[in-house]
Amino acid sequence: MKESALKIQSAFRGFSEKKKFDNLKNSSITIQSLFRGRREAKSYRDIKNATLLLQRTRRATLEARSFVLLKRTAVFIQSCARRNSAKKNFDSLKNGTILCQSLWRAKVQSSQYKKLIAGAVLVQSIWRGKVDRMIANRLRASIHIQAISRGYLVRKRMDLERQSAVAIQSAFRGFSAFKSFVELKSSTVLVQSIARMRSAIKLLKQHKAAKKIQAIFRGFSQRREYNREVERITKIQSIWRGKIDRMVANRLKASIQIQAVARGFFVRRRMDLEKRSATLIQSAFRGFFAFKSFTELKNSTILVQSIARMRSA
């Protein structure tokens, strides 16, 4: 009867202790789950806030770099446009200056040519007046000689007629020769002036053609240089954009790798914590069962000793 009571008591105590242990275990699991949930939520919020902060910082950095790059590109394009505009203005001013110089030189050459013509005409008029005066003096001298010689001609008509005929023929021949020389000189001067005018016109045409060829060659050189500058700028922009894209890709890869490392660290940390918690619970449970077994064995030993003592008594 006593053994049955002890068994019933031990079974009831075991049931009560098991029920208390189950309640304690469930409470521990609930508390651990709540604590882990809050901790995971807090860690998730911290990771999320850190990730958002990194993303905002990265985006701000990329926006600042892209703004600086766009600003530098715009400044470079504006400088190129201003340089081309200044160059065009300089070329137009230079062409206008060359045109003004050519017109002024043409005007100066024309005025010099007119002065030369006027001087030639003046020299010719002076020379012709001198020649006319010489002829008039010769005619007056011949008339004077004829008047003086008429008395002598009366006396010696035949000799004087012959001498007069000879003198008149020589004078006529001299006059004819002088008149031919004057006409030949006038024709030579006229031919020289026409030849000089034609050479001046030819030089003017050659000068205009040379200026036109220079303008065409300069335009071709400027267009070629502008195309080369555009190609260089396009190449530099493509290289810089490729570098920026590679930098962004490398930064994204680095951020993804950091996130992966952080997630692995938190997962390993959580697994270690769960492992430690499970080990602690298992050790507590084993200690509890060992203590329970020891208590039951102690009670059984005490009971056996008491029974043995009662029997020996």
Coordinates of C-alpha atoms in Angstrom, one line a residue:
M1 CA 0.0 0.0 0.0
K2 CA 2.8 2.3 0.9
E3 CA 4.7 1.5 -2.3
S4 CA 1.6 2.2 -4.4
A5 CA 1.2 5.5 -2.6
L6 CA 4.8 6.3 -3.3
K7 CA 4.4 5.3 -7.0
I8 CA 1.2 7.4 -7.3
Q9 CA 3.0 10.3 -5.6
S10 CA 6.0 9.9 -7.8
A11 CA 3.8 9.7 -10.9
F12 CA 1.8 12.7 -9.8
R13 CA 5.0 14.7 -9.0
G14 CA 6.4 13.6 -12.4
F15 CA 3.3 14.7 -14.2
S16 CA 3.3 18.0 -12.3
E17 CA 7.0 18.5 -13.0
K18 CA 6.5 17.6 -16.6
K19 CA 3.6 20.0 -16.9
K20 CA 5.6 22.7 -15.2
F21 CA 8.5 21.9 -17.6
D22 CA 6.2 22.0 -20.6
N23 CA 4.8 25.3 -19.5
L24 CA 8.3 26.6 -18.8
K25 CA 9.5 25.3 -22.2
N26 CA 6.5 26.8 -24.0
S27 CA 7.0 30.1 -22.2
S28 CA 10.8 30.0 -23.0
I29 CA 10.1 29.3 -26.7
T30 CA 7.5 32.1 -26.8
I31 CA 9.8 34.5 -25.1
Q32 CA 12.7 33.4 -27.4
S33 CA 10.5 33.7 -30.5
L34 CA 9.3 37.2 -29.5
F35 CA 12.8 38.3 -28.6
R36 CA 14.2 36.9 -31.9
G37 CA 11.4 38.5 -33.8
R38 CA 12.0 41.9 -32.2
R39 CA 15.8 41.5 -32.7
E40 CA 15.4 40.4 -36.4
A41 CA 13.0 43.3 -37.0
K42 CA 15.4 45.7 -35.3
S43 CA 18.3 44.3 -37.3
Y44 CA 16.2 44.4 -40.5
R45 CA 15.3 48.0 -39.8
D46 CA 19.0 48.8 -39.1
I47 CA 20.1 47.1 -42.3
K48 CA 17.3 48.7 -44.3
N49 CA 18.2 52.2 -42.9
A50 CA 21.9 51.6 -43.6
T51 CA 21.1 50.4 -47.1
L52 CA 18.9 53.3 -47.8
L53 CA 21.5 55.7 -46.4
L54 CA 24.2 54.1 -48.6
Q55 CA 21.8 54.2 -51.6
R56 CA 21.0 57.9 -51.0
T57 CA 24.7 58.7 -50.5
R58 CA 25.6 56.8 -53.6
R59 CA 22.9 58.5 -55.7
A60 CA 23.8 61.9 -54.4
T61 CA 27.5 61.2 -55.3
L62 CA 26.5 59.9 -58.8
E63 CA 24.2 62.9 -59.3
A64 CA 27.0 65.3 -58.2
R65 CA 29.5 63.6 -60.5
S66 CA 27.1 63.6 -63.4
F67 CA 26.3 67.3 -62.8
V68 CA 30.0 68.1 -62.7
L69 CA 30.6 66.1 -65.8
L70 CA 27.7 67.8 -67.6
K71 CA 28.9 71.2 -66.4
R72 CA 32.4 70.5 -67.7
T73 CA 31.0 69.2 -71.0
A74 CA 28.7 72.3 -71.4
V75 CA 31.6 74.6 -70.5
F76 CA 33.9 72.9 -73.1
I77 CA 31.1 73.0 -75.8
Q78 CA 30.5 76.6 -75.0
S79 CA 34.2 77.4 -75.2
C80 CA 34.4 75.5 -78.6
A81 CA 31.3 77.4 -79.9
R82 CA 32.7 80.7 -78.7
R83 CA 36.1 80.0 -80.3
N84 CA 34.4 79.0 -83.6
S85 CA 32.3 82.2 -83.4
A86 CA 35.3 84.3 -82.7
K87 CA 37.2 82.6 -85.5
K88 CA 34.4 83.2 -87.9
N89 CA 34.2 86.8 -86.9
F90 CA 38.0 87.1 -87.3
D91 CA 37.8 85.4 -90.7
S92 CA 35.0 87.7 -91.8
L93 CA 36.9 90.8 -90.5
K94 CA 40.0 89.6 -92.1
N95 CA 38.2 89.0 -95.5
G96 CA 36.7 92.5 -95.2
T97 CA 40.1 94.0 -94.4
I98 CA 41.6 92.2 -97.4
L99 CA 38.7 93.4 -99.6
C100 CA 39.2 97.0 -98.3
Q101 CA 42.9 96.7 -98.9
S102 CA 42.4 95.4 -102.4
L103 CA 39.9 98.1 -103.2
W104 CA 42.2 100.8 -101.7
R105 CA 45.2 99.4 -103.7
A106 CA 43.1 99.3 -106.8
K107 CA 42.0 102.9 -106.1
V108 CA 45.7 103.9 -105.5
Q109 CA 46.8 102.1 -108.7
S110 CA 44.0 103.8 -110.6
S111 CA 44.9 107.2 -109.3
Q112 CA 48.6 106.5 -110.1
Y113 CA 47.6 105.3 -113.5
K114 CA 45.5 108.5 -114.1
K115 CA 48.4 110.6 -112.8
L116 CA 50.8 108.8 -115.2
I117 CA 48.4 109.3 -118.1
A118 CA 48.0 113.0 -117.2
G119 CA 51.8 113.3 -116.9
A120 CA 52.3 111.6 -120.3
V121 CA 49.7 113.8 -121.9
L122 CA 51.3 116.9 -120.3
V123 CA 54.8 115.8 -121.5
Q124 CA 53.4 115.0 -124.9
S125 CA 51.6 118.5 -125.1
I126 CA 54.8 120.2 -123.9
W127 CA 56.9 118.3 -126.4
R128 CA 54.4 119.0 -129.2
G129 CA 54.4 122.7 -128.3
K130 CA 58.2 122.7 -128.3
V131 CA 58.2 121.0 -131.7
D132 CA 55.6 123.4 -133.1
R133 CA 57.6 126.3 -131.8
M134 CA 60.8 124.8 -133.3
I135 CA 58.9 124.4 -136.6
A136 CA 57.5 128.0 -136.4
N137 CA 61.0 129.3 -135.6
R138 CA 62.4 127.4 -138.5
L139 CA 59.6 128.6 -140.8
R140 CA 60.2 132.2 -139.6
A141 CA 63.9 131.8 -140.1
S142 CA 63.3 130.3 -143.5
I143 CA 60.9 133.2 -144.4
H144 CA 63.5 135.7 -143.1
I145 CA 66.2 133.9 -145.1
Q146 CA 63.9 133.9 -148.1
A147 CA 63.2 137.7 -147.7
I148 CA 66.9 138.4 -147.4
S149 CA 67.8 136.1 -150.2
R150 CA 65.2 137.4 -152.7
G151 CA 67.5 140.2 -153.7
Y152 CA 70.3 137.7 -154.1
L153 CA 67.9 135.4 -155.9
V154 CA 67.1 138.1 -158.4
R155 CA 70.7 138.4 -159.2
K156 CA 71.4 134.7 -159.2
R157 CA 68.1 133.1 -159.8
M158 CA 69.3 129.8 -161.2
D159 CA 71.8 129.3 -158.4
L160 CA 69.5 130.4 -155.7
E161 CA 66.5 128.4 -157.1
R162 CA 68.7 125.4 -157.0
Q163 CA 70.0 126.2 -153.5
S164 CA 66.4 127.1 -152.3
A165 CA 65.1 123.9 -153.7
V166 CA 67.8 122.0 -151.9
A167 CA 67.1 123.8 -148.7
I168 CA 63.3 123.4 -148.9
Q169 CA 63.7 119.7 -149.6
S170 CA 66.1 119.2 -146.7
A171 CA 63.7 121.2 -144.4
F172 CA 60.7 119.2 -145.7
R173 CA 62.5 116.0 -145.2
G174 CA 63.6 117.1 -141.6
F175 CA 60.0 118.1 -140.9
S176 CA 58.6 114.8 -142.3
A177 CA 61.2 112.8 -140.3
F178 CA 60.4 114.8 -137.1
K179 CA 56.7 114.3 -137.6
S180 CA 57.2 110.6 -138.2
F181 CA 59.3 110.4 -135.0
V182 CA 56.6 112.2 -133.0
E183 CA 53.8 110.0 -134.3
L184 CA 56.0 106.9 -133.7
K185 CA 56.7 108.1 -130.2
S186 CA 53.0 108.7 -129.5
S187 CA 52.1 105.3 -130.8
T188 CA 54.8 103.7 -128.7
V189 CA 53.6 105.5 -125.6
L190 CA 50.0 104.4 -126.3
V191 CA 51.1 100.8 -126.9
Q192 CA 53.1 100.9 -123.7
S193 CA 50.2 102.3 -121.7
I194 CA 47.8 99.7 -123.1
A195 CA 50.3 96.9 -122.3
R196 CA 50.7 98.2 -118.8
M197 CA 47.0 98.4 -118.3
R198 CA 46.5 94.9 -119.5
S199 CA 49.3 93.6 -117.3
A200 CA 47.7 95.4 -114.3
I201 CA 44.3 93.9 -115.1
K202 CA 45.9 90.5 -115.4
L203 CA 47.7 90.9 -112.1
L204 CA 44.4 92.1 -110.5
K205 CA 42.6 88.9 -111.8
Q206 CA 45.4 86.7 -110.6
H207 CA 45.3 88.4 -107.2
K208 CA 41.5 87.8 -107.0
A209 CA 41.9 84.2 -108.1
A210 CA 44.6 83.7 -105.5
K211 CA 42.4 85.2 -102.7
K212 CA 39.5 83.0 -103.8
I213 CA 41.8 79.9 -103.7
Q214 CA 43.1 80.9 -100.3
A215 CA 39.6 81.4 -99.0
I216 CA 38.5 77.9 -100.3
F217 CA 41.6 76.3 -98.8
R218 CA 41.1 78.0 -95.5
G219 CA 37.5 77.0 -95.4
F220 CA 38.5 73.4 -96.2
S221 CA 41.2 73.5 -93.5
Q222 CA 38.8 74.9 -90.9
R223 CA 36.1 72.3 -91.7
R224 CA 38.6 69.5 -91.5
E225 CA 40.0 70.8 -88.2
Y226 CA 36.4 71.2 -86.9
N227 CA 35.5 67.6 -87.9
R228 CA 38.7 66.4 -86.2
E229 CA 37.8 68.3 -83.0
V230 CA 34.3 66.9 -83.0
E231 CA 35.7 63.3 -83.4
R232 CA 38.2 63.9 -80.6
I233 CA 35.4 65.3 -78.3
T234 CA 33.1 62.4 -79.1
K235 CA 35.8 59.8 -78.4
I236 CA 36.7 61.5 -75.1
Q237 CA 33.1 61.6 -74.1
S238 CA 32.6 57.9 -75.0
I239 CA 35.7 56.9 -73.0
W240 CA 34.6 59.0 -70.0
R241 CA 31.1 57.6 -70.1
G242 CA 32.4 54.0 -70.3
K243 CA 34.7 54.7 -67.3
I244 CA 31.7 56.2 -65.4
D245 CA 29.5 53.2 -66.2
R246 CA 32.3 50.8 -65.2
M247 CA 32.8 52.7 -61.9
V248 CA 29.0 52.6 -61.2
A249 CA 28.9 48.8 -62.0
N250 CA 31.9 48.2 -59.7
R251 CA 30.3 50.2 -56.9
L252 CA 27.0 48.3 -57.4
K253 CA 29.0 45.0 -57.3
A254 CA 30.8 46.1 -54.2
S255 CA 27.5 47.2 -52.5
I256 CA 25.9 43.8 -53.5
Q257 CA 29.0 42.0 -52.1
I258 CA 28.8 44.0 -48.9
Q259 CA 25.1 43.2 -48.5
A260 CA 25.8 39.5 -49.1
V261 CA 28.6 39.5 -46.5
A262 CA 26.4 41.4 -44.0
R263 CA 23.5 39.0 -44.6
G264 CA 25.8 36.0 -44.2
F265 CA 27.2 37.4 -41.0
F266 CA 23.7 38.0 -39.5
V267 CA 22.5 34.6 -40.6
R268 CA 25.6 32.9 -39.1
R269 CA 25.1 35.0 -35.9
R270 CA 21.4 34.0 -35.7
M271 CA 22.3 30.3 -36.3
D272 CA 25.0 30.5 -33.6
L273 CA 22.5 32.1 -31.2
E274 CA 19.9 29.5 -31.9
K275 CA 22.5 26.8 -31.5
R276 CA 23.6 28.2 -28.2
S277 CA 20.0 28.6 -27.0
A278 CA 19.2 25.0 -28.1
T279 CA 22.3 23.8 -26.3
L280 CA 21.4 25.7 -23.2
I281 CA 17.8 24.3 -23.2
Q282 CA 19.1 20.8 -23.8
S283 CA 21.6 21.1 -21.0
A284 CA 18.9 22.5 -18.7
F285 CA 16.6 19.7 -19.7
R286 CA 19.3 17.1 -19.3
G287 CA 20.2 18.5 -15.9
F288 CA 16.6 18.5 -14.9
F289 CA 16.1 14.9 -15.9
A290 CA 19.5 13.9 -14.2
F291 CA 18.4 15.7 -11.0
K292 CA 15.0 14.1 -11.2
S293 CA 16.6 10.6 -11.7
F294 CA 19.0 11.3 -8.9
T295 CA 16.2 12.4 -6.6
E296 CA 14.2 9.3 -7.5
L297 CA 17.2 7.1 -6.9
K298 CA 17.9 8.9 -3.6
N299 CA 14.3 8.5 -2.5
S300 CA 14.3 4.8 -3.5
T301 CA 17.6 4.3 -1.7
I302 CA 16.3 6.0 1.4
L303 CA 13.1 3.9 1.2
V304 CA 15.1 0.7 0.8
Q305 CA 17.3 1.7 3.7
S306 CA 14.3 2.5 5.9
I307 CA 12.6 -0.8 5.0
A308 CA 15.9 -2.7 5.6
R309 CA 16.3 -1.0 9.0
M310 CA 12.7 -1.7 9.9
R311 CA 13.1 -5.4 9.0
S312 CA 16.4 -5.6 10.9
A313 CA 14.7 -3.9 13.9

